PDB file of N, CA and C in Angstrom:
ATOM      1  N   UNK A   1     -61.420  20.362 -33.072  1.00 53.00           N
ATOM      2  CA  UNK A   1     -60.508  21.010 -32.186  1.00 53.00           C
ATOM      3  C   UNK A   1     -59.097  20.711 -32.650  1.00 53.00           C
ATOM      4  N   UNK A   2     -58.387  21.914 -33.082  1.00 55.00           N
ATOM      5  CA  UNK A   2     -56.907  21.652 -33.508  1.00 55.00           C
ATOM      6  C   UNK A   2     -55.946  21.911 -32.217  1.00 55.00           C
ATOM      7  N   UNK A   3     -54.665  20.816 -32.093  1.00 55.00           N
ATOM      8  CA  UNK A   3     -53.614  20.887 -31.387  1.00 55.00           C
ATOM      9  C   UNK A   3     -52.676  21.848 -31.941  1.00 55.00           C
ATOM     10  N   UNK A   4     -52.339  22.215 -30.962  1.00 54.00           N
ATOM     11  CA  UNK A   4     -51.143  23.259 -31.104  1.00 54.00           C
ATOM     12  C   UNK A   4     -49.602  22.428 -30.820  1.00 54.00           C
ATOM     13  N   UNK A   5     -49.339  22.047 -31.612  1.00 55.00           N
ATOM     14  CA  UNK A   5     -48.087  20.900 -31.877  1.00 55.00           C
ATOM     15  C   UNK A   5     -46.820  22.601 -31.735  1.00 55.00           C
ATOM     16  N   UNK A   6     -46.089  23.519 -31.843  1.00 55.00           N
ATOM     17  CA  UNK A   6     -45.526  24.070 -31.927  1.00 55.00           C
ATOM     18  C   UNK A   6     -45.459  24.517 -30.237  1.00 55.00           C
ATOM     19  N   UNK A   7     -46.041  24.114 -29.530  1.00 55.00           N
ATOM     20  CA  UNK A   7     -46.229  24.837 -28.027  1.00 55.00           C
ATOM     21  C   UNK A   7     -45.908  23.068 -27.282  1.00 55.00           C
ATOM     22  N   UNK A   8     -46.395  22.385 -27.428  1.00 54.00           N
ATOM     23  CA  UNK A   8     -46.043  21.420 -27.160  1.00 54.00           C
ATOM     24  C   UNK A   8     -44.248  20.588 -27.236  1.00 54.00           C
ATOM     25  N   UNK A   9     -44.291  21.013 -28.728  1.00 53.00           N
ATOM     26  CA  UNK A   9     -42.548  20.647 -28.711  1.00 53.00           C
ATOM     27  C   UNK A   9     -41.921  21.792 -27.887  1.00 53.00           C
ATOM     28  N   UNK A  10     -42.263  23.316 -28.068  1.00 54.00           N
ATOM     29  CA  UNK A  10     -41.579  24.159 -27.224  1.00 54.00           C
ATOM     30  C   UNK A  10     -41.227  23.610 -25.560  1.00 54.00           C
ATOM     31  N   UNK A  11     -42.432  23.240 -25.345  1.00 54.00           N
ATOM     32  CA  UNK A  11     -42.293  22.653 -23.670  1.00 54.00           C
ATOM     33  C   UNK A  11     -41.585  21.372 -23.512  1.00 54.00           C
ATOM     34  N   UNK A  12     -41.533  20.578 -24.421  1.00 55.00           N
ATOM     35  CA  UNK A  12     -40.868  19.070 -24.308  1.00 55.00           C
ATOM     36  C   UNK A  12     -39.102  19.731 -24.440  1.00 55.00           C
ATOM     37  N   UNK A  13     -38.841  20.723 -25.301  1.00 55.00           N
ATOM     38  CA  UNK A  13     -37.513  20.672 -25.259  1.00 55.00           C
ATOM     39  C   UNK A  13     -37.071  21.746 -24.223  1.00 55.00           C
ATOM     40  N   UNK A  14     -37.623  22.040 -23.489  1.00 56.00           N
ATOM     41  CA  UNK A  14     -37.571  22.822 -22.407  1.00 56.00           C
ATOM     42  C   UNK A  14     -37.295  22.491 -21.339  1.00 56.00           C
ATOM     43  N   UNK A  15     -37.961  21.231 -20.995  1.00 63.00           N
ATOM     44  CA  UNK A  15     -37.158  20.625 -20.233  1.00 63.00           C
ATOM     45  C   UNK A  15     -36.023  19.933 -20.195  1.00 63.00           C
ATOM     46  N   UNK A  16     -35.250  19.472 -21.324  1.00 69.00           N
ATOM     47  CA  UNK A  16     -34.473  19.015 -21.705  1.00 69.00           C
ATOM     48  C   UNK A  16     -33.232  20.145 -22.232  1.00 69.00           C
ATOM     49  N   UNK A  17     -33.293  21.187 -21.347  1.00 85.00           N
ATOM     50  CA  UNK A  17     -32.525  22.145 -21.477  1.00 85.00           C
ATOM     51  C   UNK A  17     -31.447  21.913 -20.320  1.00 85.00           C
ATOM     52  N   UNK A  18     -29.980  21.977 -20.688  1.00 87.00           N
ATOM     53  CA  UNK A  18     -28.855  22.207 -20.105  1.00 87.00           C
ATOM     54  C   UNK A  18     -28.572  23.181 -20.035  1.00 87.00           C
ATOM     55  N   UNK A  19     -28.028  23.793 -18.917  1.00 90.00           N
ATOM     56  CA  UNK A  19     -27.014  25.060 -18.798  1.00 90.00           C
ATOM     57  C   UNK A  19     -26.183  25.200 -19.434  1.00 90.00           C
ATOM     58  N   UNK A  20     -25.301  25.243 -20.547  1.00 92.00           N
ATOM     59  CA  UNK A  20     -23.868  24.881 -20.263  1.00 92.00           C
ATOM     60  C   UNK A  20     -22.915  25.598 -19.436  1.00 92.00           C
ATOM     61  N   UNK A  21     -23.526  26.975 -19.164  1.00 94.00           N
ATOM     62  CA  UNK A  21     -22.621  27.909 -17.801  1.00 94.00           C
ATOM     63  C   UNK A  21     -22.104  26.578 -17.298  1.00 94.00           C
ATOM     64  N   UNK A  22     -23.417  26.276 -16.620  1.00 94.00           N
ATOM     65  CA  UNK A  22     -23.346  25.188 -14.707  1.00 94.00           C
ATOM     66  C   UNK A  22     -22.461  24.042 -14.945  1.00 94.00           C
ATOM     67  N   UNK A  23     -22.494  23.249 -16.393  1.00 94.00           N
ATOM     68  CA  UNK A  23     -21.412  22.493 -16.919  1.00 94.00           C
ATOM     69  C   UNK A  23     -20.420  22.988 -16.787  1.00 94.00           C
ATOM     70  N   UNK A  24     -20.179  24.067 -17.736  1.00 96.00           N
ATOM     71  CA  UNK A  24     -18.651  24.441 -17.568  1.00 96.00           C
ATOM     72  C   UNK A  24     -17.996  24.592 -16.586  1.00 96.00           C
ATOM     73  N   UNK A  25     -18.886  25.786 -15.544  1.00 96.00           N
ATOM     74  CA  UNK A  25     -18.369  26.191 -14.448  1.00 96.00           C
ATOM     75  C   UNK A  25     -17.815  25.023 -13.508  1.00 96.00           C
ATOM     76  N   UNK A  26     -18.931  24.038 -13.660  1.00 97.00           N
ATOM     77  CA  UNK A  26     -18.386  22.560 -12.880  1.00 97.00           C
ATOM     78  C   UNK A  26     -17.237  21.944 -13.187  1.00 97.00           C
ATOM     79  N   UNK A  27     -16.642  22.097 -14.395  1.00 97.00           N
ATOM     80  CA  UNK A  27     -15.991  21.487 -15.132  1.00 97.00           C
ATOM     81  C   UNK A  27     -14.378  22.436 -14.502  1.00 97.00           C
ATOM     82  N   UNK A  28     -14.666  23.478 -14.400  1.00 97.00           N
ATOM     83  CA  UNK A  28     -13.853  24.276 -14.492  1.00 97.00           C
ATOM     84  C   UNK A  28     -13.264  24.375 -12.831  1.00 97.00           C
ATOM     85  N   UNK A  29     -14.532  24.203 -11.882  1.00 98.00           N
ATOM     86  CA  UNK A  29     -14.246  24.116 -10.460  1.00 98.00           C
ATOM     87  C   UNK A  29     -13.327  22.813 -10.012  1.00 98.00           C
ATOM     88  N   UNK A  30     -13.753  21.531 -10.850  1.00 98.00           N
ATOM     89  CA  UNK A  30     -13.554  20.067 -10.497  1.00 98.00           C
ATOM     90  C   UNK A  30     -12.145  19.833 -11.411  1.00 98.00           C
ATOM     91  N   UNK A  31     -11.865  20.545 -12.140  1.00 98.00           N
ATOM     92  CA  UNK A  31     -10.311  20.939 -12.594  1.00 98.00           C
ATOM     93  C   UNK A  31      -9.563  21.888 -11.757  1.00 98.00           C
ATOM     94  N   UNK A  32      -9.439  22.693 -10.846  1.00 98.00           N
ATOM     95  CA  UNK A  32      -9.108  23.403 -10.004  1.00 98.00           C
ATOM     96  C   UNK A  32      -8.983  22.657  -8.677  1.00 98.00           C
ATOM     97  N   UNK A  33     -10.029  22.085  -8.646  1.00 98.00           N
ATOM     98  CA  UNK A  33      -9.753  20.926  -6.947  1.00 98.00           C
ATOM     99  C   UNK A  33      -8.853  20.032  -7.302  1.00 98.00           C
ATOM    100  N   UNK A  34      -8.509  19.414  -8.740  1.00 98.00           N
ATOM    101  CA  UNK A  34      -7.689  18.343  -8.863  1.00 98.00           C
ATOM    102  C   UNK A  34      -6.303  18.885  -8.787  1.00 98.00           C
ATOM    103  N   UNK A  35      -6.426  19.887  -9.403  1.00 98.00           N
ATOM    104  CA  UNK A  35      -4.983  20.102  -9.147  1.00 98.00           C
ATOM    105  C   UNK A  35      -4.330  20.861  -8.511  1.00 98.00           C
ATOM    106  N   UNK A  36      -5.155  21.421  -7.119  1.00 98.00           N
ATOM    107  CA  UNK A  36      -4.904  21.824  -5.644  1.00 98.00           C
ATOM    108  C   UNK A  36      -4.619  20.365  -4.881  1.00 98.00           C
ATOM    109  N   UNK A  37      -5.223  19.301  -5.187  1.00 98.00           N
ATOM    110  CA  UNK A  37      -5.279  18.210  -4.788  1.00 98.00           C
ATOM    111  C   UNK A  37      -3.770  17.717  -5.366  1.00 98.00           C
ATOM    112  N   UNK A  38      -3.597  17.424  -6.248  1.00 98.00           N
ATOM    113  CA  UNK A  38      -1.949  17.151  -6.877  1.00 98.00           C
ATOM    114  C   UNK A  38      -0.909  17.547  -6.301  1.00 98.00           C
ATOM    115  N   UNK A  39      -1.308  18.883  -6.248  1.00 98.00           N
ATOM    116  CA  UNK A  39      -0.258  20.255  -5.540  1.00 98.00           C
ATOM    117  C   UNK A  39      -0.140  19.268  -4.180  1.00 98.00           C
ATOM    118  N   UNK A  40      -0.945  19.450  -3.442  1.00 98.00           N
ATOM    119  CA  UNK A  40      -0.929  18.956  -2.010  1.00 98.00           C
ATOM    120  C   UNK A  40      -0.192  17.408  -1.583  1.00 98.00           C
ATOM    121  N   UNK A  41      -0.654  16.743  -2.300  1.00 98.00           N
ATOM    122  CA  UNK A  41       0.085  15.433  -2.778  1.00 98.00           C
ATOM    123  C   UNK A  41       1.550  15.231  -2.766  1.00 98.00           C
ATOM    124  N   UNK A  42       1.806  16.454  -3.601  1.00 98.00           N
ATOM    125  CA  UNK A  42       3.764  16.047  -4.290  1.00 98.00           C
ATOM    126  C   UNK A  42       3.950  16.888  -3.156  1.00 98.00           C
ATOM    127  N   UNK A  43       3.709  17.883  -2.406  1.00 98.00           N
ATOM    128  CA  UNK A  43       4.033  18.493  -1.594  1.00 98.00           C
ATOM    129  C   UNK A  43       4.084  17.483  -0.353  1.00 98.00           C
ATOM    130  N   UNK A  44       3.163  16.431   0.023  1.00 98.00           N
ATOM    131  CA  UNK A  44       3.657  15.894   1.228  1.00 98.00           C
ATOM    132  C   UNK A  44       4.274  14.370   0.668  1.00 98.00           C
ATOM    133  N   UNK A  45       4.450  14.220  -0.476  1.00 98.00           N
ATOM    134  CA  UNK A  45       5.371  13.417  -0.689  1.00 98.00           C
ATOM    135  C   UNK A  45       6.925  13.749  -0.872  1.00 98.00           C
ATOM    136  N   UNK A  46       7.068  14.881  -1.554  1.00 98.00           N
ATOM    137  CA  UNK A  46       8.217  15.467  -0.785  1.00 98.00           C
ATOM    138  C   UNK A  46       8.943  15.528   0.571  1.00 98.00           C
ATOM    139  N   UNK A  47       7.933  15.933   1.205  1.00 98.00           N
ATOM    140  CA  UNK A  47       8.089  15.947   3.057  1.00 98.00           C
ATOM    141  C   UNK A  47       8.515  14.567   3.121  1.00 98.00           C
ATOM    142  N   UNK A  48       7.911  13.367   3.225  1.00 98.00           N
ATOM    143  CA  UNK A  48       7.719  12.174   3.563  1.00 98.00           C
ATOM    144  C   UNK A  48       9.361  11.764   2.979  1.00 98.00           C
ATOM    145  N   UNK A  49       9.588  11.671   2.239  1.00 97.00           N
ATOM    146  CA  UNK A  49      10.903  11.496   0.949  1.00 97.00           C
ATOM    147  C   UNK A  49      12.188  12.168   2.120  1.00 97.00           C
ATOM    148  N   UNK A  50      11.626  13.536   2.301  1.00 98.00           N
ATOM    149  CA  UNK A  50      12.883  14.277   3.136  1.00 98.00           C
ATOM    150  C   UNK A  50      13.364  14.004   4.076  1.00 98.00           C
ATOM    151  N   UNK A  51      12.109  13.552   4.684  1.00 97.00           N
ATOM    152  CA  UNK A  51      12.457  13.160   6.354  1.00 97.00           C
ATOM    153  C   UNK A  51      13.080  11.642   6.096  1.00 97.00           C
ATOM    154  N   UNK A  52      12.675  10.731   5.039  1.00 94.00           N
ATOM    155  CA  UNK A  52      13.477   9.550   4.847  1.00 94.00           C
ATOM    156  C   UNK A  52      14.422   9.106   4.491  1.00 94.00           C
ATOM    157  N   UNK A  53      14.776  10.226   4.016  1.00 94.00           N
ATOM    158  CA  UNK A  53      16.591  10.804   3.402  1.00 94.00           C
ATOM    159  C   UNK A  53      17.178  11.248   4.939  1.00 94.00           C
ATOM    160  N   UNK A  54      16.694  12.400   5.439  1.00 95.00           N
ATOM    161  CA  UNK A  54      17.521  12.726   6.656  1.00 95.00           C
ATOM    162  C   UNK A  54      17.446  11.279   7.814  1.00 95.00           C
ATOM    163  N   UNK A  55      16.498  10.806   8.040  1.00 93.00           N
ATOM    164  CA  UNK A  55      16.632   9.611   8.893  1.00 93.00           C
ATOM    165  C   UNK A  55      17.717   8.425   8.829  1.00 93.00           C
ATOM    166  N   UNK A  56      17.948   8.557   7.266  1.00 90.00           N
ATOM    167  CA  UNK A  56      18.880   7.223   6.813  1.00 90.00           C
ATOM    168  C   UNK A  56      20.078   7.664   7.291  1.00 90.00           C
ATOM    169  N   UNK A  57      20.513   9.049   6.332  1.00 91.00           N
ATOM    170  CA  UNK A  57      21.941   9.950   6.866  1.00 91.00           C
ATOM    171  C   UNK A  57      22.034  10.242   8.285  1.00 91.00           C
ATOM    172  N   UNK A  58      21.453   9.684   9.298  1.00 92.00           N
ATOM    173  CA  UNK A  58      21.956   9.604  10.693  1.00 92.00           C
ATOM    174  C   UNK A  58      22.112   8.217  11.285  1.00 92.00           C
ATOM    175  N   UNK A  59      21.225   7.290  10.519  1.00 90.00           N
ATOM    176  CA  UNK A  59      21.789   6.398  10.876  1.00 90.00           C
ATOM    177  C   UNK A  59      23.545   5.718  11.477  1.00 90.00           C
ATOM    178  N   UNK A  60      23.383   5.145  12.309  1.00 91.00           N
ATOM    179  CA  UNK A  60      25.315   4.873  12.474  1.00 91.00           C
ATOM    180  C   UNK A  60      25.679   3.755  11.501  1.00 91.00           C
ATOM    181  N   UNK A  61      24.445   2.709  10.767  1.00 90.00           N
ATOM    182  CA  UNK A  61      24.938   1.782  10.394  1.00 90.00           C
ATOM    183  C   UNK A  61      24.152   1.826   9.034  1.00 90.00           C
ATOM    184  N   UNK A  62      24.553   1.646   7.912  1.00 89.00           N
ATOM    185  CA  UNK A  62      23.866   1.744   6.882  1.00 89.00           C
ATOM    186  C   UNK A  62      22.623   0.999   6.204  1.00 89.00           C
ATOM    187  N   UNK A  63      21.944   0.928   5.370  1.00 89.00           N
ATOM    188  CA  UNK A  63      20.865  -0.045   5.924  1.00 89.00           C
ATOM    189  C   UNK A  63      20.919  -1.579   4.971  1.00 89.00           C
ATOM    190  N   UNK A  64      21.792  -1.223   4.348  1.00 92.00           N
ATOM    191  CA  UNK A  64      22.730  -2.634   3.537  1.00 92.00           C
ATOM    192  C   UNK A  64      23.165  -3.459   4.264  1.00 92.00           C
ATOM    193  N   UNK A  65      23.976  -2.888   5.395  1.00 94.00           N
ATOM    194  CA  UNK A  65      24.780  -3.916   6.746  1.00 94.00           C
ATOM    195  C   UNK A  65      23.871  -3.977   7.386  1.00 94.00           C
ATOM    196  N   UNK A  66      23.063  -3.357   7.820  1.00 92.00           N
ATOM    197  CA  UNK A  66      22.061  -3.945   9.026  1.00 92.00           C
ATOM    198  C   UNK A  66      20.766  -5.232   8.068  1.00 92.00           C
ATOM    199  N   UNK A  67      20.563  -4.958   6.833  1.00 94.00           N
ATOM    200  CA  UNK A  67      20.231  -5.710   6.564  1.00 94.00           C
ATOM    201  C   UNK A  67      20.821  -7.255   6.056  1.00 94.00           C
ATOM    202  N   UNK A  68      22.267  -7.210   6.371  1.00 96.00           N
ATOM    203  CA  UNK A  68      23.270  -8.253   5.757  1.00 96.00           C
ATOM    204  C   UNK A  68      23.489  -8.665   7.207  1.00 96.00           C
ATOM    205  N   UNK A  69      23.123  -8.403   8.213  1.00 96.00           N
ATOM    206  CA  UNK A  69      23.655  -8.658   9.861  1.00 96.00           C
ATOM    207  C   UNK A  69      22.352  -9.431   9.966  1.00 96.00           C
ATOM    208  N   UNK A  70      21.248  -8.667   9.616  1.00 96.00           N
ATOM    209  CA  UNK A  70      20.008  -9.451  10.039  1.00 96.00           C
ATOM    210  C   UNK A  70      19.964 -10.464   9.589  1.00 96.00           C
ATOM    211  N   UNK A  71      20.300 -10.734   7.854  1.00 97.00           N
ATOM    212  CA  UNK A  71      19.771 -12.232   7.904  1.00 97.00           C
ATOM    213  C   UNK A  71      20.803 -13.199   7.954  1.00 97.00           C
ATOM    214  N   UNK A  72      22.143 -12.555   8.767  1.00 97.00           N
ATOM    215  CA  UNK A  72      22.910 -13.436   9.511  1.00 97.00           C
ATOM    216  C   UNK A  72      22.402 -13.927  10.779  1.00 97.00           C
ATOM    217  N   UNK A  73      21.546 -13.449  11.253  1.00 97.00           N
ATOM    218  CA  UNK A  73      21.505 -13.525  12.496  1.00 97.00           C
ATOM    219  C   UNK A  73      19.986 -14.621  12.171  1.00 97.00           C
ATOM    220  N   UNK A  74      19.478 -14.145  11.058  1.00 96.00           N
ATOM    221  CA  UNK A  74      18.025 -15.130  10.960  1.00 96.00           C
ATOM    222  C   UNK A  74      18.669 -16.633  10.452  1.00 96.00           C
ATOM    223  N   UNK A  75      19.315 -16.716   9.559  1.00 97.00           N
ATOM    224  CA  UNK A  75      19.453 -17.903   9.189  1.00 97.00           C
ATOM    225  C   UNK A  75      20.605 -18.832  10.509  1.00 97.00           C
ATOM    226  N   UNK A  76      21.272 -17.895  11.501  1.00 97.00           N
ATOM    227  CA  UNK A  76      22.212 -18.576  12.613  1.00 97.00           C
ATOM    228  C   UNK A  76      20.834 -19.485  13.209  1.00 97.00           C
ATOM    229  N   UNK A  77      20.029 -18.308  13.342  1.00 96.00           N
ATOM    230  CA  UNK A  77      18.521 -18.607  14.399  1.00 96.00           C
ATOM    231  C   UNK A  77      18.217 -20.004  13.833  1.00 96.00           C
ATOM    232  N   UNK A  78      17.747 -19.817  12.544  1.00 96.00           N
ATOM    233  CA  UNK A  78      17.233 -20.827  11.669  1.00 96.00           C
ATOM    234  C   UNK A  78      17.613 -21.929  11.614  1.00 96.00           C
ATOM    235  N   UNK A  79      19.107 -22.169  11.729  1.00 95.00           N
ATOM    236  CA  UNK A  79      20.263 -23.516  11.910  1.00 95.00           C
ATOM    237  C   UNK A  79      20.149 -23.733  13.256  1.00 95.00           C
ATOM    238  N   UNK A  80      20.341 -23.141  14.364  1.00 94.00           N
ATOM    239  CA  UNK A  80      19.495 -23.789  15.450  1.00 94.00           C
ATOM    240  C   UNK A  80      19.050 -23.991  16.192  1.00 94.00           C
ATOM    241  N   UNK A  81      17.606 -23.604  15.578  1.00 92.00           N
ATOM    242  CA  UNK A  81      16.427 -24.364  15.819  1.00 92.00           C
ATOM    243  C   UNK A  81      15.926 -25.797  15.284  1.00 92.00           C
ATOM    244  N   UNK A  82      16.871 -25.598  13.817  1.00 92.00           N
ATOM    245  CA  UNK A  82      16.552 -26.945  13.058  1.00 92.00           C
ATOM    246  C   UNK A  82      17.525 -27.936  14.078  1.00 92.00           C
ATOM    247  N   UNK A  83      18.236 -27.600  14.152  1.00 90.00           N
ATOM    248  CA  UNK A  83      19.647 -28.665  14.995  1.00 90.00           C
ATOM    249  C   UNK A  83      19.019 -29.010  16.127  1.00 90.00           C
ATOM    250  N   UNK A  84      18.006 -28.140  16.982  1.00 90.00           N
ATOM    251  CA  UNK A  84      17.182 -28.032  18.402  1.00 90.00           C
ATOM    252  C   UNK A  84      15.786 -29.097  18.235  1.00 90.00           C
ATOM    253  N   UNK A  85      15.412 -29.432  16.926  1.00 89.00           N
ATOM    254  CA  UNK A  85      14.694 -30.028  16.918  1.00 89.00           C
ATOM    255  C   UNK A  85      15.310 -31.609  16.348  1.00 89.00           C
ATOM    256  N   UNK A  86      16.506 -31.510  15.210  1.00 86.00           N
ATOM    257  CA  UNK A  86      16.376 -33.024  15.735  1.00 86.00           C
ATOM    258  C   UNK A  86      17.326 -33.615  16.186  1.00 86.00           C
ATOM    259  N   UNK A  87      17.720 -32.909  17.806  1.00 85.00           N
ATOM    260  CA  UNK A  87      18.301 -33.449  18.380  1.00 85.00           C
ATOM    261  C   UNK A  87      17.536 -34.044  19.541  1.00 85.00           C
ATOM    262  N   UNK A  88      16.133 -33.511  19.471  1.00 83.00           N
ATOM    263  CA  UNK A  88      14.585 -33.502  20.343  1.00 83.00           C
ATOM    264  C   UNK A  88      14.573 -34.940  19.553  1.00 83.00           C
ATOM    265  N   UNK A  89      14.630 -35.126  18.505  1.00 79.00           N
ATOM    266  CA  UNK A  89      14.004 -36.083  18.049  1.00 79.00           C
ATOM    267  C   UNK A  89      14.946 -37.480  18.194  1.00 79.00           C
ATOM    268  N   UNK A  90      16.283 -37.365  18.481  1.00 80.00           N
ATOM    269  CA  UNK A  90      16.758 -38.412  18.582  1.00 80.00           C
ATOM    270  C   UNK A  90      16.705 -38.876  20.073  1.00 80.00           C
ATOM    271  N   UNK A  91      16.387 -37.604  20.806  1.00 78.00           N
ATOM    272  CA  UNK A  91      16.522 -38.245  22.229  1.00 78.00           C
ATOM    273  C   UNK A  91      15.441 -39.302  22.538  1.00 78.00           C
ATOM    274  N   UNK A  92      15.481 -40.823  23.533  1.00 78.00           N
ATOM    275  CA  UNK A  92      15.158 -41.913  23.707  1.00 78.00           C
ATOM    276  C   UNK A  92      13.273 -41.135  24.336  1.00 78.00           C
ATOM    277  N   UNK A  93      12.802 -41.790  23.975  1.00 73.00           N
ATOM    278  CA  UNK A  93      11.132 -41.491  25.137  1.00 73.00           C
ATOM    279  C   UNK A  93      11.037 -42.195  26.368  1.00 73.00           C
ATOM    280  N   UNK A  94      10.998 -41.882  27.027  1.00 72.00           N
ATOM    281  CA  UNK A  94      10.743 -42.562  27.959  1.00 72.00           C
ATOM    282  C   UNK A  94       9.506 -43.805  28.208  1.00 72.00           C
ATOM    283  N   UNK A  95       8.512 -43.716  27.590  1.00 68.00           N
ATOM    284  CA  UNK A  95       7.732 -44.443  27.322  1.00 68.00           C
ATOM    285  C   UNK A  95       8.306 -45.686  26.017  1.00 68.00           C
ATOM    286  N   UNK A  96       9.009 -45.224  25.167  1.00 61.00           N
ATOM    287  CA  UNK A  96       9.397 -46.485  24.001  1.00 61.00           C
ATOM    288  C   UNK A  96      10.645 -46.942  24.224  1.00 61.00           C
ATOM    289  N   UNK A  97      11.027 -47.158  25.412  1.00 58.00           N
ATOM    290  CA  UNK A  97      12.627 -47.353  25.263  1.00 58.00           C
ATOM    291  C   UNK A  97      13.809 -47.331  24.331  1.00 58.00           C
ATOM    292  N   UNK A  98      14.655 -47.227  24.486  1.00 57.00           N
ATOM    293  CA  UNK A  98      15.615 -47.249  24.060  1.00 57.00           C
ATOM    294  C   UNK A  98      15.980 -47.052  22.395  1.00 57.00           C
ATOM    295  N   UNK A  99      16.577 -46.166  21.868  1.00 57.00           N
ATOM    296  CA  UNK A  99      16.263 -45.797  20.510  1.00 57.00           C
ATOM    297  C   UNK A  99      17.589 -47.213  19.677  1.00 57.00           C
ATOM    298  N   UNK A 100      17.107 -47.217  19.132  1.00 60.00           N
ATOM    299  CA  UNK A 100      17.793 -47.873  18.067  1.00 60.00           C
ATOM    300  C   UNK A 100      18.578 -47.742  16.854  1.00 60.00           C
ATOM    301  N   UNK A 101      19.739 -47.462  16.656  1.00 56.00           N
ATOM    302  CA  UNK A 101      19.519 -46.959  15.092  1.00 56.00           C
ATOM    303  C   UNK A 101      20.690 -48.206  14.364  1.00 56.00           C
TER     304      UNK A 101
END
């Protein structure tokens, strides 16, 4: 009994058949979403950008001075609290009498 080896490879590479349409076409769809996707992107980063430009230009105070006020106001805070604590610390306990120095 002889094999038919020519019908056999026919079917083995048969399944191992690609489209390339369905590739391409994929290829071609998933390049089209990316760069509807891009589009959409710079478009609301634009927006975002605009409205953060117009928000600043109404500001009354610029955001250099308000940030040069703030960390006047953090480091005033900062001096004292430190001064608030060791002036806590020099005061006498009532339990150890009388401080010493």
């Amino acid at each position: 009994m002889a094999v038919d080896t020519d019908t056999d490879a026919r079917n083995e590479t048969s399944h191992a058949y690609v489209d390339r349409r369905l590739i391409a076409g994929s290829a071609v769809l998933v390049t089209g979403g990316l760069l509807v996707c891009m589009v959409g992107a710079t478009m609301g980063a634009v927006a975002v950008l605009g409205a953060c430009r117009r928000y600043v230009a109404h500001l009354q105070e610029s955001p250099r001075h308000l940030a040069r006020r703030r960390l006047r106001q953090v480091r005033s805070a900062t001096t004292a609290g430190v001064g608030a604590w060791q002036e806590y610390d020099r005061q006498p306990r009532l339990d150890q009498g009388p401080v010493r120095s």
